[in-house]
Amino acid sequence: MTEKASLLFQEQEKNITRADNGVQSELTYDARSFFLNGERVFLNSATIHYFRMPKEEWREVLLKAKLAGMNCIDTYFAWNVHEPEEGQWSFEGDNDCGAFLDLCAELGMWVIARPGPFICAEWDFGGFPYWLGTKDGVKFRENNETYLHYVNLYFDRIVPIIRERQLSAGGRVILVQVENEYGYLMDDVAASDHMNTLRDGLIQRGIDATLITCVGGAEGTIEGANFWSGADGHYEKLRAKQPETPKMVTEFWTGWFENWGGPSAIQKTVPLLEKRIMEILRAGYTGISHYMFYGGTNFGGYGGRTMGSSDIFMITSYDYDAPLNEYGRVTPKYAVTKNLSYFVHAFGALLMQTEEIPAEQNHVRHPEGVSVRGRQAGNQKIWFLESHKDERETMHITLEEVRTLPVALNPGQIIPVLDRVPIAEQVYLTAGTMITGNEMINGELTLFIVAAAGQRSVIELETDALNVTGSTVQVLVEHDSARNVYRFDLFHFQEPGTIQLEANGTPIRFMILDQETMNRTWRLEATEQKGLRYAIGFDDVDVLPSGQVKGMISDPDRTITLLGDWADGERTFTGHEFLVSQESIAGIQQQLPWTSPIAPTLSDSPELSRVTLTAKQRPDSAQPEGFSRYGQDFGYLLYECDFESPKEGTTNFILPDIQDTARIIVNGVQQAFVRQVGAAGVQLQVVQGKNTLQILVQHMGRLNFSPHLGESKGLAGPAYLGGKVQDIRRGWRMKSGSVHLDEVNSLQEASLLSRSFTLDGMDRAILVGALSKGLRINGIEVPMDGYQDWFAFQTLDLSLYIKPGETNTLEMPYSRSPLNRLELITYPSEGELKGWRMAGTDALLPQQWESSGVGQKSVHPEVQGSIQRAAHPGIAEGGNSSANRVTHTSGESVNRATLNEKSHPVSNHDPVQGSYGQPVWYRWRFAKPVVSEHHKVNLMLRLTGMSKGTIHLNGHHLGRYWQIGPQEDYKIPVAWLQEENELLLFDEEGRTPERVRFLLDELSRYPWVVVE
C-alpha cells in the first residue's frame, strides 16, 4: 500500500474504532442510505452556485430550496473567481464562499462541497484561472508538477474554508467531492494516480468528511452518477462497483444549458422531469442532487464554451430551465420538485429501507399498456405504475388478496401506490394516488391527498375502528368488516377539502387537494419559536430573517388555508379577504385591483462614445499573441498589420487557429464576421499597394470540459494570405457508392469512407469539423489525442502528411450524419503575415461622450484617429471589468459566406440603417425604481435591434450579449442598483438603441402580503 493511500485508511480506521466503542459517528452509511446522528436521511440536495448571483440574493434562493423540501445544498467552488490574477485572492463580497456556507447552516441545510479544482459547470476554463495556461509545461488535470504546484496553493486557501465548516468542526458540510467527472476522460485505473493525489491533498489539509466522486471513482470514496435518464442502468453500475455504499445521483440534470445561436433548452419538460425523478426513486437511489436547482447568471466573461461543435459558447443566462429561474422565481418545475420532495419526506423512511421486488414475486394484476414494479421493506410495499399509453386514462389494478384500486395516469406518467404502509398504531394506508404529506400538525396526523382537478381517487385505511368526526366535503366511505378496511372515495375540487377522523385512537386529517393547489402548498419547518406550519394557496412564500412570513397572491379569489402553529390559529380566507385584512400594509385597500410596479424608463437619447480601432502606437511583433499571453482574461483584443498587394481585387485570408468570434476589417471596412471557429478562411477586398488588416476578437469563453483544456483565445500564431476553404461534407465514396455527410444517412457503423483532393500549389492543410477516430491521409493514420466521438469537433493540422503536386486521399470511418461542419483549409506557408500590432481593452475604452438622437438614421462617418489609454470609472471597477469590454469599428461591407468549392461570397455594400457604422458605447443614467413594500420586482434589459457586445451597470460587468438568440432579456440585479445608476452598453456594430428598454418580469406585478 502506498504512503498516500495510508492517509485515507488511517481516517477509516478511526471511524471503525469509534463504532467498535459504541460511539456513533455523525455521518455513517450502509448500502441503502446515509445516517445522520443515527437516523437514515434521504439527501435531497439543491445545486446552487454562490458565484452566479449577487450575495444579496443568496438567502432567498437558499430558502426557496428549503421550502421545496431540500435538506442539502450542493455547490462548486470556482478557483478563477477566487484567484482572478496570480496571487491576488478574493474571498469578500459576492466571492465570500465561507459566508455562503454559513448561511446554509443558518437555514439548517447540509452541504456537499465540490472544490474542484476542475468544476466544468459550463464555466470558463472549467474553473481554472486564465493565467494558469501561461505556465511553461503545464498540463491540466494530471500529475503534472507545474499544475499540482498551483493546485496545492489553491487548496491551501479553499480547503480551510471548508474544513472549518465540516461536521467534525460543528458545521454542516457532510460530503466533499474529489475532482469532477474524471471518468469521462479515463477509467479508474488510469485515473487513480491523479485522483488519489487530489484526494490526499484534501485529507492532508484536514478534510475528514466523507469523500465522494461523480462519474469515475477513487479508492476510499463513494461514487455517484450524473444523468438525466437511464436511472436503472446507472444504479446497476454503481451497485456492481460499490455494493456497500449508498446510491446517489450526484447530478440530476433538471434542464440544460444554452449557447449563442442554439435553440432554447426546453426539451426536458415538466412531465418528463416528474417521470425521471420517479424513475430515480423506483430504482432505489436515496440521494438526489438537482443540477441545477437554481442556475443564475454567467456575469462578466465567465460563460464557458463546450464541445460538440466549433462555436458552442454559453449565453449569459444560466437559467438552465431549472426549478428556480434565473431571477429566483418558482416555475412549474419547482412545483414538481417540491411535491415529490414532500412525498419523499412523508415516506422516505420506507423508501430508504426497501429492496426491489423480484419480477417473479410481483403479483399485481393490471391492464395492457401499463407496467408495474415494486419495492418492499418487510410487509410494506410501494408499487410504481407506469403508463405506456398515449392518453390519460383511469385504469384498475389488483393487488394481492384481491384488492382492486382505480389509478389515473397521464401518458408516460409514473405514480407510486402505497400498499399497507403503517401510518399510526395499527393503522395501514393503501393509496391509489399521490400522498405528499404524512405528519402530525396541531395534534392531527395530516395526509395531503392529491389528484388532478375533477378526478376521483381512492384511499383505504385498514384499522380496527374508525369514526369520521368532521368534514368540509361529502364523505363517501365503505366499510369492509371482513378486512377491517375503510375505503374512501374522494373527489378533488379546486377548493381544498378536509375530512377529520379518528382511527384506532389516532386523530387523522385528510387534506384533499387538486394538483394546482398542491403546487401552491408550502411546508414551513418547526423552529424554536414556532411549530410546524403549512400555508396553502400562495403562489410563492418567503420567510424573512425576523421570522415574518410573506406570501404572494396572483388571484384574489383563490382560497388561502393556514394549518399548524400560526399566531391566530388555523384559518381559511379568500385572497381578497386576506388582502383587506392587512391593515399593516398602508393603502392596500385603496390599491385594489393592484397597481403594478413600473420599470425604469431609458432615455431616447443616451450619451454615446464612438470608437475608432487602431493599434498603431503599439510595437510590432512577429506573430499575434492570445489573450492569456497578452495578460488579459476576457474582453476584446485588436490585431492589426499592414501588407502590400500588387493589384486591386480579392484575396483569401486564412486563420489556422482562431477560437473566438472575429470581425475582419480591411482599410476600415468590415470584410467578414467569423463565427464558426477552430480554423477559418475568409475573402478580403484589397487595394493596390498598402492595406491595413484589423481583426477584432471577442473572448467568447474557454472550453469548460475537454481533453484539450486551455485552448488559445484570440489569435495565437501566424495568419496567412492566400489559400482555399473547401466544404468537404459531400462526395465521399464507399464500396456501394457515394455518401453526402450533410444529409441523413443510415450506414453500417464504421463503414470506411474516402475522398480525394489536390493542393493546387499549397503546402499547408488543416481539417476542421466533425471528424471520426481512425482518420487516415495517404494511408497514414493521424493521431487524435483525447478523441471522443461525442465531441463532434476537432481541428487537425495535416501538413506533415500531405503530398504537394499529387492527389491526396482522406479515409475516415463513418460515425454519424448529418454533420454541421467539415472543412479542408489549404494555404501557402510563404503567405504568412508579419509585423502585427496589438491593442487590448485599455486602448478601447470610451473617451469622449456626446449627445445622440437615436431615432435619426445614422451616416457611416469616416473617422480616423487613435484611442488614448484611459480608465473610466463606470467600467473599470469590479471583478474582471477591465478585461471584458472593448470596442471596434464595424464597416460598410459584410461577407459571411463560407468559401468553398460550391459557394461564392456574397457582400452587402449598403450601409446598415440605424447604425453608426463603427463600435459605440452608449450611456444612460436612471433612477432606482420606487417599489412598494408589498411587491418584489425583478428587472431585465431587452436589447432589441442591437448586435453584439457587453453590458455594464454601476461598475458591474453583467456579461456578453449577442442578438442571435436564444437569449432576449438580460438580468439587471436589483441588488446592484443605486439611487442613481449608470448603464453602459457597448455595441460592436454601433447599432442604435431606440428599442432598448427595461422590463419587469411577469411575477413582479403581484402583491406580497404578511401572513404572520
Coordinates of N, CA, C and O in Angstrom, one line a residue, residues 455-554:
Q455 N -60.9 14.9 -10.7 CA -60.6 13.5 -10.7 C -61.0 12.9 -9.4 O -61.2 13.6 -8.4
R456 N -61.3 11.6 -9.4 CA -61.6 10.9 -8.2 C -60.4 10.1 -7.8 O -59.5 9.7 -8.6
S457 N -60.2 9.8 -6.5 CA -59.2 8.9 -6.0 C -59.7 8.0 -4.9 O -60.7 8.4 -4.3
V458 N -59.1 6.9 -4.6 CA -59.5 6.0 -3.6 C -58.4 5.8 -2.6 O -57.2 5.6 -3.0
I459 N -58.7 5.9 -1.3 CA -57.8 5.7 -0.2 C -58.4 4.6 0.7 O -59.6 4.7 1.0
E460 N -57.6 3.7 1.1 CA -58.1 2.7 2.1 C -57.3 2.8 3.4 O -56.0 2.9 3.3
L461 N -58.0 2.8 4.5 CA -57.4 2.7 5.8 C -57.8 1.3 6.4 O -59.0 1.0 6.5
E462 N -56.8 0.6 6.8 CA -57.0 -0.7 7.5 C -56.8 -0.5 8.9 O -55.7 -0.2 9.4
T463 N -57.9 -0.6 9.7 CA -57.8 -0.3 11.2 C -59.0 -1.0 11.9 O -60.0 -1.3 11.2
D464 N -58.9 -1.2 13.2 CA -59.9 -1.9 13.9 C -61.2 -1.0 14.1 O -62.3 -1.5 14.1
A465 N -60.9 0.3 14.2 CA -62.1 1.2 14.4 C -61.8 2.6 13.8 O -60.7 3.1 13.8
L466 N -62.8 3.1 13.2 CA -62.7 4.4 12.5 C -64.0 5.2 12.6 O -65.1 4.7 12.4
N467 N -63.9 6.5 13.0 CA -65.0 7.4 13.1 C -64.7 8.7 12.3 O -63.6 9.3 12.6
V468 N -65.6 9.1 11.5 CA -65.5 10.4 10.8 C -66.0 11.5 11.8 O -67.2 11.4 12.2
T469 N -65.1 12.4 12.2 CA -65.5 13.4 13.2 C -65.9 14.8 12.6 O -66.4 15.7 13.3
G470 N -65.5 15.0 11.3 CA -65.8 16.3 10.7 C -65.4 16.3 9.3 O -64.5 15.6 8.9
S471 N -66.1 17.2 8.5 CA -65.7 17.2 7.1 C -66.3 18.5 6.4 O -67.3 19.0 6.8
T472 N -65.5 19.0 5.5 CA -66.0 20.1 4.7 C -66.5 19.7 3.3 O -66.9 20.5 2.5
V473 N -66.4 18.4 3.0 CA -66.9 17.8 1.7 C -67.7 16.6 2.0 O -67.8 16.1 3.1
Q474 N -68.4 16.2 0.9 CA -69.2 15.0 1.1 C -68.3 13.8 1.3 O -67.2 13.7 0.6
V475 N -68.6 12.9 2.2 CA -67.8 11.8 2.6 C -68.4 10.5 2.0 O -69.5 10.2 2.4
L476 N -67.7 9.9 1.1 CA -68.2 8.6 0.6 C -67.2 7.5 1.1 O -66.0 7.5 0.7
V477 N -67.7 6.7 2.1 CA -66.8 5.7 2.7 C -67.5 4.4 2.8 O -68.7 4.3 3.1
E478 N -66.8 3.3 2.4 CA -67.4 2.0 2.5 C -66.5 1.2 3.5 O -65.3 1.3 3.6
H479 N -67.2 0.4 4.3 CA -66.5 -0.4 5.3 C -66.6 -1.9 5.0 O -67.7 -2.5 4.8
D480 N -65.4 -2.5 4.8 CA -65.3 -3.9 4.6 C -65.0 -4.6 5.9 O -63.8 -4.6 6.3
S481 N -66.0 -5.0 6.6 CA -65.8 -5.5 8.0 C -64.9 -6.8 8.0 O -64.2 -7.0 9.0
A482 N -65.0 -7.6 7.0 CA -64.2 -8.8 6.9 C -62.7 -8.5 7.0 O -61.9 -9.2 7.6
R483 N -62.3 -7.3 6.4 CA -60.9 -7.0 6.3 C -60.5 -5.8 7.2 O -59.4 -5.4 7.2
N484 N -61.5 -5.3 7.9 CA -61.3 -4.1 8.7 C -60.8 -2.9 7.9 O -59.9 -2.2 8.3
V485 N -61.3 -2.8 6.7 CA -60.9 -1.7 5.7 C -62.0 -0.7 5.5 O -63.1 -1.1 5.3
Y486 N -61.6 0.6 5.6 CA -62.5 1.7 5.3 C -62.0 2.3 3.9 O -60.8 2.7 3.9
R487 N -62.8 2.3 3.0 CA -62.5 2.7 1.6 C -63.1 4.1 1.3 O -64.4 4.2 1.3
F488 N -62.3 5.1 1.2 CA -62.7 6.5 0.9 C -62.7 6.8 -0.6 O -61.7 6.6 -1.2
D489 N -63.9 7.2 -1.1 CA -64.0 7.6 -2.5 C -63.9 9.2 -2.5 O -64.9 9.8 -2.0
L490 N -62.8 9.8 -2.9 CA -62.6 11.2 -2.8 C -62.7 11.9 -4.1 O -62.3 11.3 -5.2
F491 N -63.2 13.1 -4.1 CA -63.3 14.0 -5.3 C -62.4 15.2 -5.1 O -62.5 15.8 -4.0
H492 N -61.6 15.5 -6.1 CA -60.7 16.6 -6.0 C -61.2 17.9 -6.7 O -61.2 18.0 -7.9
F493 N -61.6 18.8 -5.9 CA -62.1 20.1 -6.4 C -60.9 21.1 -6.4 O -59.8 20.8 -5.8
Q494 N -61.1 22.3 -7.0 CA -60.1 23.3 -6.9 C -60.1 23.9 -5.5 O -59.0 24.4 -5.0
E495 N -61.2 23.8 -4.8 CA -61.2 24.2 -3.4 C -60.7 23.1 -2.5 O -61.1 21.9 -2.6
P496 N -59.8 23.4 -1.6 CA -59.3 22.3 -0.7 C -60.5 21.7 0.1 O -61.4 22.4 0.6
G497 N -60.4 20.4 0.4 CA -61.4 19.7 1.2 C -60.7 19.1 2.4 O -59.5 18.7 2.3
T498 N -61.5 19.0 3.5 CA -60.9 18.4 4.7 C -61.8 17.3 5.2 O -63.1 17.5 5.3
I499 N -61.3 16.2 5.6 CA -62.0 15.2 6.3 C -61.2 14.9 7.6 O -60.0 14.6 7.5
Q500 N -61.9 15.0 8.7 CA -61.3 14.6 10.0 C -61.9 13.3 10.5 O -63.1 13.1 10.5
L501 N -61.0 12.5 11.1 CA -61.5 11.2 11.5 C -60.6 10.7 12.7 O -59.5 11.3 12.9
E502 N -61.0 9.7 13.3 CA -60.2 9.0 14.3 C -60.1 7.5 14.0 O -61.1 6.9 13.8
A503 N -58.9 7.1 13.9 CA -58.6 5.7 13.5 C -57.8 5.0 14.6 O -56.7 5.4 14.9
N504 N -58.4 4.0 15.3 CA -57.7 3.3 16.4 C -57.1 4.3 17.4 O -56.0 4.0 17.9
G505 N -57.9 5.3 17.7 CA -57.4 6.3 18.7 C -56.6 7.4 18.2 O -56.2 8.3 19.0
T506 N -56.2 7.4 16.9 CA -55.3 8.4 16.4 C -56.1 9.4 15.6 O -56.8 9.0 14.6
P507 N -56.1 10.7 15.9 CA -56.8 11.7 15.1 C -56.1 11.9 13.8 O -54.8 12.1 13.7
I508 N -56.8 11.8 12.7 CA -56.3 11.9 11.3 C -57.0 12.9 10.6 O -58.3 13.0 10.7
R509 N -56.3 13.6 9.7 CA -57.0 14.6 8.9 C -56.5 14.4 7.4 O -55.4 14.4 7.1
F510 N -57.5 14.3 6.5 CA -57.2 14.2 5.1 C -57.4 15.7 4.6 O -58.4 16.3 4.7
M511 N -56.3 16.1 3.9 CA -56.4 17.4 3.1 C -56.5 16.9 1.7 O -55.6 16.4 1.1
I512 N -57.7 17.2 1.1 CA -57.9 16.7 -0.3 C -57.7 17.9 -1.3 O -58.4 18.9 -1.2
L513 N -56.6 17.8 -2.1 CA -56.2 18.9 -2.9 C -56.2 18.5 -4.4 O -55.9 17.4 -4.7
D514 N -56.4 19.5 -5.2 CA -56.2 19.2 -6.6 C -54.7 19.6 -6.9 O -54.0 20.1 -6.0
Q515 N -54.2 19.2 -8.1 CA -52.8 19.4 -8.3 C -52.3 20.8 -8.2 O -51.2 21.1 -7.7
E516 N -53.1 21.7 -8.8 CA -52.7 23.1 -8.7 C -52.6 23.7 -7.3 O -51.7 24.5 -7.0
T517 N -53.5 23.2 -6.5 CA -53.5 23.7 -5.1 C -52.3 23.1 -4.4 O -51.6 23.8 -3.6
M518 N -51.9 21.8 -4.7 CA -50.7 21.2 -4.1 C -49.5 22.0 -4.6 O -48.5 22.2 -3.8
N519 N -49.5 22.5 -5.8 CA -48.4 23.3 -6.3 C -48.2 24.5 -5.4 O -47.1 25.1 -5.4
R520 N -49.3 25.0 -4.8 CA -49.2 26.2 -4.0 C -49.3 25.9 -2.5 O -49.7 26.7 -1.7
T521 N -48.8 24.7 -2.2 CA -48.8 24.3 -0.8 C -47.3 24.3 -0.3 O -46.4 23.8 -0.9
W522 N -47.1 25.0 0.9 CA -45.8 25.3 1.4 C -45.7 24.7 2.8 O -46.5 25.0 3.7
R523 N -44.6 24.0 3.1 CA -44.3 23.5 4.4 C -43.2 24.3 5.0 O -42.2 24.5 4.5
L524 N -43.6 24.8 6.2 CA -42.6 25.6 7.0 C -42.2 24.8 8.2 O -43.0 24.5 9.1
E525 N -40.9 24.4 8.2 CA -40.5 23.5 9.3 C -40.6 24.2 10.7 O -40.6 25.4 10.8
A526 N -40.7 23.4 11.7 CA -40.8 23.9 13.1 C -39.5 24.5 13.5 O -38.4 24.1 13.1
T527 N -39.6 25.6 14.2 CA -38.4 26.3 14.8 C -38.5 26.4 16.3 O -39.5 25.9 16.9
E528 N -37.6 27.0 16.9 CA -37.7 27.2 18.4 C -38.9 28.0 18.8 O -39.4 27.9 19.8
Q529 N -39.2 29.0 17.9 CA -40.3 29.9 18.2 C -41.6 29.3 17.7 O -42.7 29.6 18.3
K530 N -41.7 28.5 16.6 CA -42.9 28.1 16.1 C -42.9 26.6 15.8 O -41.8 26.0 15.4
G531 N -44.1 26.0 15.9 CA -44.2 24.6 15.5 C -44.4 24.5 14.0 O -44.3 25.4 13.2
L532 N -44.6 23.3 13.5 CA -44.8 23.0 12.1 C -46.0 23.8 11.5 O -47.1 23.8 12.2
R533 N -45.8 24.4 10.3 CA -46.9 25.1 9.7 C -47.0 24.8 8.2 O -46.0 24.5 7.6
Y534 N -48.2 24.9 7.7 CA -48.4 24.8 6.2 C -49.2 26.0 5.8 O -50.1 26.5 6.5
A535 N -48.8 26.6 4.7 CA -49.6 27.7 4.0 C -50.0 27.1 2.6 O -49.2 26.7 1.8
I536 N -51.3 27.2 2.4 CA -51.9 26.6 1.2 C -52.6 27.7 0.4 O -53.4 28.4 0.9
G537 N -52.2 27.9 -0.9 CA -52.8 28.8 -1.7 C -52.0 30.0 -2.2 O -52.3 30.7 -3.2
F538 N -50.8 30.2 -1.6 CA -49.9 31.2 -2.1 C -49.1 30.8 -3.3 O -48.6 29.6 -3.3
D539 N -48.9 31.7 -4.3 CA -48.0 31.4 -5.4 C -46.6 31.2 -5.0 O -45.8 30.5 -5.7
D540 N -46.2 32.0 -4.0 CA -44.8 32.0 -3.5 C -44.8 32.3 -2.1 O -45.8 33.0 -1.6
V541 N -43.8 31.9 -1.3 CA -43.7 32.2 0.1 C -42.3 32.6 0.4 O -41.3 32.1 -0.2
D542 N -42.1 33.5 1.4 CA -40.8 33.9 1.8 C -40.9 34.0 3.4 O -41.9 34.3 3.9
V543 N -39.7 33.7 4.0 CA -39.6 33.8 5.4 C -38.4 34.7 5.7 O -37.3 34.4 5.3
L544 N -38.7 35.9 6.2 CA -37.7 36.9 6.5 C -36.8 36.5 7.6 O -37.2 35.6 8.4
P545 N -35.6 37.0 7.7 CA -34.7 36.7 8.9 C -35.4 36.9 10.2 O -35.0 36.2 11.2
S546 N -36.3 37.8 10.3 CA -37.0 38.1 11.5 C -38.0 37.0 11.9 O -38.5 36.9 13.0
G547 N -38.2 36.1 10.9 CA -39.2 35.1 11.1 C -40.6 35.4 10.5 O -41.5 34.5 10.4
Q548 N -40.8 36.6 10.0 CA -42.0 37.0 9.4 C -42.2 36.3 8.1 O -41.3 36.1 7.3
V549 N -43.4 35.8 7.9 CA -43.8 35.0 6.7 C -44.6 35.9 5.8 O -45.5 36.6 6.2
K550 N -44.2 35.9 4.5 CA -45.0 36.6 3.5 C -45.4 35.7 2.4 O -44.7 34.7 2.1
G551 N -46.5 36.0 1.7 CA -47.0 35.2 0.6 C -47.4 36.0 -0.5 O -47.8 37.2 -0.3
M552 N -47.2 35.5 -1.7 CA -47.6 36.2 -2.9 C -49.0 35.6 -3.4 O -49.2 34.4 -3.5
I553 N -49.9 36.5 -3.9 CA -51.2 36.1 -4.3 C -51.4 36.7 -5.7 O -51.3 37.9 -5.9
S554 N -51.6 35.8 -6.7 CA -51.9 36.3 -8.0 C -53.4 36.3 -8.4 O -53.8 37.0 -9.3

